[in-house]
Amino acid sequence: MTNSDNDNPRIISLGQIEIDSGKFNAAPDTEALPILPTRNLVLFPTVATPLSLVREQSLKVAKLAFEKGTPLGVVCQLNPEDENPGIDNLQPYGVVADVLKIFDLPDGQHTALIRAREKFRVVGLSDTITFDSTLMARVELIKEQKPRSNDKTFAAIVKAVKDMTLKMLENIDGAQDFAHNVQNYPEPVGLINLICSQAPISSGKKGALLVENSVKERARMLLLELTEFERMQQVTQKIQSIARENFEQNQRQAFLHQQMEAIRQELYGDSDDDRDSLRERSKNVAFSVAARKVFDKELDKLGRLNPQSPDYAVQFSYLETLLDLPWEKYSELNTDLGLARDTLDVDHYGLAKVKERILEQIAVLMNNPSGKAPIICLVGPPGVGKTSLGRSIAAALGRSYQRVSLGGMHDEAEIRGHRRTYIGAMPGRIIDAIKRAGDSNPVLLLDEVDKIGSDFKGDPSAALLEVLDPEQNCRFHDNYIDVDYDLSKVLFIATANTLSTLSQPLLDRMEIINLAGYLLEEKVEIALRHILPTLRKENNLKPKDVNVTPEAIVDIIEKYTSESGVRQLEKELSAIVRKVILAKMLGKKVPSKIQPKHLKDFLGVERFSKDRYEGNDFAGVVTGLAWTAVGGEILFIESSLSGIKGDKLTLTGNLGNVMKESAAIALQYVKSHAAEIGIPEEVFEKYQLHLHVPEGAIPKDGPSAGITMATSIASAFTQRKIRPRVAMTGEITLRGKVLPVGGIKEKILAAKRAGITDIILSNENRKDIADIDAVYVAGVNFHYVNTVLEVLDIALLPEKVNNALEL
């Protein structure tokens, strides 16, 4: 049968073949084709190529086909190592080819010149026709889809393939003939098939190209393969070039190092002991990859320096610093939460909510030791135990503890370290604390973070942003060690007296825990449990040597101290201990129990009055509550009227702008609501108001004295008495609304110290009272108000100090 030009594939067989027309005239009773397997050659239609006939069977098949003038099938085998491949070890597609000539070479080898024609698909093994014991296969002709002659896309692809092939052949020796054929090939389809056959790609990829029936798609696939091959060639050449350069450079450096070592020994003698000791120590240090590279480099640099030069000492000190840092060294975390809780309770009395929050954080760290720890900031007045609380947290966790004092720091290099180019360079305080701790996961207390300064040397608080950011401090860069260090496992605890001086970015990185202060009862317990035992131990005394009764401690707190914490209390008890020791050494008699009656002999006259409240015998004197950096305080607002001419409002007492505005608003509110308060309007024209806040040497400002001033002014104009033992805090608006204020807990403690029993504050501060432990608010009545008129109804009594003002 004859292969037609239609698109349906036909079974072909041996028979008469018309070589000139390129068509098969196969007898209808034959359907087999002898197969010539190749190891790595994939032949494409229309391509002519020489083929080495190494195997005897291949030579036999080629000679028979040539002698009988019959075609054969050329198929690439899957496994090139197989000497006698069967039908299962052949690629599924091949080409019909003619053997044009067989050459006998002088070395006894044989080469056949073959030319490919149609493509076929191997259908199966033939069992009916044999070709002199040759592998026979039934095949199915495949007609390929050729692009139209005016296909511009195909033409562009062919040009790209041609240009890329010629470019690759420029760097291949002995490829001039093939390059000439590619350059002058007249027909594009044949050119694509020629390059597919000879391209430097694997036989598997060539087989995939042969499978593709569309010549245009085959050309596109070939272009991609050539592009990938070119890219791989470039990478390979680059790697080889780098390897060659490195090899040459290493040889050159090794030679130069030998020469330099010889010169150094001649000049300075043998000083390898230092380097050897450092190198030996480095074997036990778990450097990071970057740190190890820096250490080795700087150690080599040490060998090139004169041991007598100053630079040698600087370099040696730097290398020792790198070795002393606890790279990847972590202390074991305590996992006993009960032990952690007991540690906090033993070290600190009271502070229930603060210790609860710290226990929460300890539990989180115990549950996930590899997690990131938040930055805790303990805020409170002096003497409330912020620093000692940080030490207790470290003990509860079983970690190392180091304190870094930041008060008064104004040089950014104190945080980031100094560059080694400067004389006297050293690491920053953070890295130095890590080195002293000996672990990479200590508890670092950043003390007095609110007292950092800034000048032309930089802003240390800005440098702290990287230290206190869990997302960044895993790569903290100290200028001295000049290599990143991981601070993510460090638990940072900052302390501050106030947050007003901290920058907002730094404040956002910290979790605030407030320590307001202690009650009287708590201070007594702290003195008995902690302060006195510590003082006895420090001064080598026994309990019977210094025995201060609880009643005496109460008098010390009320009459000799005025604070939220216990620092001044500790000083007074220290004074008692010193006087006891002096008296015993002088042979004087010391009371076995120090009671309140003995305090005057030990501490002198009383410095504070137990009850600072001044009564309500005068109109216009109102007790206010204020917050300061050292805790809460009470203050007095005094208002008086005079009939002299002048300004209608006089303010004294070293007031800030906010308090001056509050006074003006309070006076305006009283004027606009005079009828409701019971003040004749003529009074404002006849009398001048003078508002004063005592202790004028102390600057005062803040938005919490509005209702206090309004009450004082109203009391002055009405001459009505103020409710006894009442204090107030809150800001006002021009329309009389009472606004909430902060520092409530500190203000409550100050009020209780002064003997206040009633406190007036904004209704919106009710939530703050609910959040305070009941022991702190015991004995105090709270009055929640929304307007100034409600304040006046509570604070002003109907009883008047004097008769009505003369009009």
GROMACS .gro file of N, CA and C in nm, residues 424-486:
model
  189
  424GLY      N    1   4.057   5.419   7.332
  424GLY     CA    2   3.976   5.384   7.447
  424GLY      C    3   3.839   5.328   7.412
  425ALA      N    4   3.825   5.276   7.290
  425ALA     CA    5   3.696   5.220   7.249
  425ALA      C    6   3.659   5.100   7.336
  426MET      N    7   3.530   5.081   7.357
  426MET     CA    8   3.482   4.970   7.438
  426MET      C    9   3.340   4.936   7.394
  427PRO      N   10   3.291   4.817   7.430
  427PRO     CA   11   3.154   4.781   7.392
  427PRO      C   12   3.053   4.869   7.463
  428GLY      N   13   2.931   4.871   7.410
  428GLY     CA   14   2.823   4.942   7.476
  428GLY      C   15   2.782   4.872   7.605
  429ARG      N   16   2.698   4.939   7.682
  429ARG     CA   17   2.660   4.884   7.812
  429ARG      C   18   2.576   4.757   7.799
  430ILE      N   19   2.503   4.743   7.690
  430ILE     CA   20   2.421   4.624   7.674
  430ILE      C   21   2.510   4.501   7.653
  431ILE      N   22   2.603   4.511   7.559
  431ILE     CA   23   2.694   4.399   7.533
  431ILE      C   24   2.782   4.373   7.654
  432ASP      N   25   2.824   4.478   7.724
  432ASP     CA   26   2.907   4.459   7.843
  432ASP      C   27   2.828   4.385   7.952
  433ALA      N   28   2.700   4.416   7.966
  433ALA     CA   29   2.618   4.346   8.065
  433ALA      C   30   2.599   4.199   8.027
  434ILE      N   31   2.584   4.173   7.897
  434ILE     CA   32   2.572   4.033   7.851
  434ILE      C   33   2.701   3.957   7.883
  435LYS      N   34   2.816   4.022   7.863
  435LYS     CA   35   2.944   3.957   7.892
  435LYS      C   36   2.957   3.929   8.041
  436ARG      N   37   2.915   4.024   8.125
  436ARG     CA   38   2.923   4.003   8.269
  436ARG      C   39   2.826   3.896   8.315
  437ALA      N   40   2.712   3.886   8.250
  437ALA     CA   41   2.612   3.786   8.289
  437ALA      C   42   2.661   3.645   8.257
  438GLY      N   43   2.735   3.629   8.149
  438GLY     CA   44   2.786   3.497   8.113
  438GLY      C   45   2.684   3.410   8.043
  439ASP      N   46   2.566   3.462   8.014
  439ASP     CA   47   2.461   3.388   7.943
  439ASP      C   48   2.400   3.481   7.839
  440SER      N   49   2.341   3.419   7.736
  440SER     CA   50   2.274   3.498   7.632
  440SER      C   51   2.127   3.520   7.663
  441ASN      N   52   2.079   3.470   7.776
  441ASN     CA   53   1.938   3.492   7.813
  441ASN      C   54   1.923   3.542   7.956
  442PRO      N   55   2.000   3.645   7.997
  442PRO     CA   56   1.987   3.695   8.134
  442PRO      C   57   1.866   3.787   8.148
  443VAL      N   58   1.844   3.833   8.270
  443VAL     CA   59   1.749   3.940   8.296
  443VAL      C   60   1.829   4.068   8.310
  444LEU      N   61   1.807   4.164   8.220
  444LEU     CA   62   1.878   4.291   8.223
  444LEU      C   63   1.783   4.400   8.271
  445LEU      N   64   1.818   4.465   8.380
  445LEU     CA   65   1.738   4.574   8.434
  445LEU      C   66   1.793   4.706   8.382
  446LEU      N   67   1.716   4.775   8.303
  446LEU     CA   68   1.754   4.907   8.251
  446LEU      C   69   1.698   5.011   8.347
  447ASP      N   70   1.780   5.056   8.441
  447ASP     CA   71   1.734   5.141   8.550
  447ASP      C   72   1.729   5.287   8.508
  448GLU      N   73   1.626   5.356   8.556
  448GLU     CA   74   1.608   5.501   8.533
  448GLU      C   75   1.604   5.534   8.385
  449VAL      N   76   1.521   5.461   8.310
  449VAL     CA   77   1.515   5.484   8.166
  449VAL      C   78   1.452   5.620   8.134
  450ASP      N   79   1.381   5.677   8.230
  450ASP     CA   80   1.317   5.808   8.207
  450ASP      C   81   1.413   5.924   8.226
  451LYS      N   82   1.535   5.897   8.269
  451LYS     CA   83   1.631   6.005   8.296
  451LYS      C   84   1.743   6.008   8.193
  452ILE      N   85   1.717   5.953   8.075
  452ILE     CA   86   1.816   5.958   7.966
  452ILE      C   87   1.814   6.097   7.905
  453GLY      N   88   1.933   6.152   7.883
  453GLY     CA   89   1.945   6.283   7.820
  453GLY      C   90   1.985   6.270   7.674
  454SER      N   91   2.001   6.380   7.607
  454SER     CA   92   2.047   6.381   7.467
  454SER      C   93   2.118   6.512   7.439
  455ASP      N   94   2.221   6.506   7.357
  455ASP     CA   95   2.294   6.626   7.317
  455ASP      C   96   2.354   6.602   7.180
  456PHE      N   97   2.461   6.675   7.147
  456PHE     CA   98   2.522   6.664   7.015
  456PHE      C   99   2.582   6.526   6.990
  457LYS      N  100   2.602   6.446   7.095
  457LYS     CA  101   2.657   6.312   7.078
  457LYS      C  102   2.553   6.211   7.038
  458GLY      N  103   2.429   6.251   7.034
  458GLY     CA  104   2.323   6.159   6.992
  458GLY      C  105   2.217   6.145   7.099
  459ASP      N  106   2.117   6.064   7.068
  459ASP     CA  107   2.004   6.039   7.157
  459ASP      C  108   2.005   5.892   7.197
  460PRO      N  109   2.046   5.860   7.320
  460PRO     CA  110   2.049   5.718   7.361
  460PRO      C  111   1.913   5.651   7.356
  461SER      N  112   1.806   5.726   7.380
  461SER     CA  113   1.673   5.664   7.375
  461SER      C  114   1.639   5.614   7.235
  462ALA      N  115   1.692   5.681   7.133
  462ALA     CA  116   1.671   5.633   6.996
  462ALA      C  117   1.750   5.504   6.972
  463ALA      N  118   1.869   5.495   7.030
  463ALA     CA  119   1.947   5.371   7.017
  463ALA      C  120   1.881   5.256   7.091
  464LEU      N  121   1.806   5.287   7.196
  464LEU     CA  122   1.736   5.183   7.271
  464LEU      C  123   1.621   5.121   7.192
  465LEU      N  124   1.575   5.190   7.088
  465LEU     CA  125   1.463   5.137   7.010
  465LEU      C  126   1.497   5.001   6.951
  466GLU      N  127   1.620   4.984   6.904
  466GLU     CA  128   1.661   4.856   6.848
  466GLU      C  129   1.677   4.751   6.957
  467VAL      N  130   1.729   4.794   7.073
  467VAL     CA  131   1.751   4.700   7.183
  467VAL      C  132   1.618   4.646   7.235
  468LEU      N  133   1.518   4.731   7.245
  468LEU     CA  134   1.392   4.695   7.310
  468LEU      C  135   1.284   4.656   7.210
  469ASP      N  136   1.321   4.620   7.089
  469ASP     CA  137   1.223   4.575   6.990
  469ASP      C  138   1.245   4.427   6.964
  470PRO      N  139   1.153   4.339   7.006
  470PRO     CA  140   1.173   4.195   6.986
  470PRO      C  141   1.188   4.155   6.840
  471GLU      N  142   1.138   4.239   6.748
  471GLU     CA  143   1.150   4.206   6.606
  471GLU      C  144   1.285   4.244   6.548
  472GLN      N  145   1.361   4.329   6.618
  472GLN     CA  146   1.489   4.376   6.565
  472GLN      C  147   1.609   4.330   6.647
  473ASN      N  148   1.591   4.309   6.779
  473ASN     CA  149   1.709   4.287   6.862
  473ASN      C  150   1.772   4.150   6.843
  474CYS      N  151   1.713   4.066   6.757
  474CYS     CA  152   1.781   3.940   6.724
  474CYS      C  153   1.907   3.965   6.640
  475ARG      N  154   1.921   4.085   6.588
  475ARG     CA  155   2.040   4.122   6.508
  475ARG      C  156   2.096   4.256   6.558
  476PHE      N  157   2.113   4.268   6.690
  476PHE     CA  158   2.165   4.392   6.747
  476PHE      C  159   2.312   4.410   6.708
  477HIS      N  160   2.344   4.528   6.660
  477HIS     CA  161   2.481   4.554   6.610
  477HIS      C  162   2.549   4.653   6.704
  478ASP      N  163   2.650   4.603   6.772
  478ASP     CA  164   2.733   4.688   6.856
  478ASP      C  165   2.853   4.734   6.774
  479ASN      N  166   2.882   4.864   6.779
  479ASN     CA  167   2.989   4.918   6.694
  479ASN      C  168   3.126   4.863   6.730
  480TYR      N  169   3.144   4.822   6.854
  480TYR     CA  170   3.277   4.774   6.895
  480TYR      C  171   3.301   4.632   6.846
  481ILE      N  172   3.208   4.540   6.875
  481ILE     CA  173   3.231   4.403   6.831
  481ILE      C  174   3.206   4.389   6.681
  482ASP      N  175   3.129   4.482   6.623
  482ASP     CA  176   3.112   4.492   6.478
  482ASP      C  177   3.059   4.363   6.415
  483VAL      N  178   2.973   4.294   6.487
  483VAL     CA  179   2.906   4.176   6.434
  483VAL      C  180   2.774   4.163   6.509
  484ASP      N  181   2.670   4.117   6.441
  484ASP     CA  182   2.537   4.111   6.502
  484ASP      C  183   2.534   4.012   6.619
  485TYR      N  184   2.461   4.052   6.722
  485TYR     CA  185   2.444   3.966   6.840
  485TYR      C  186   2.295   3.950   6.869
  486ASP      N  187   2.255   3.831   6.907
  486ASP     CA  188   2.114   3.799   6.928
  486ASP      C  189   2.074   3.835   7.072
   0.00000   0.00000   0.00000
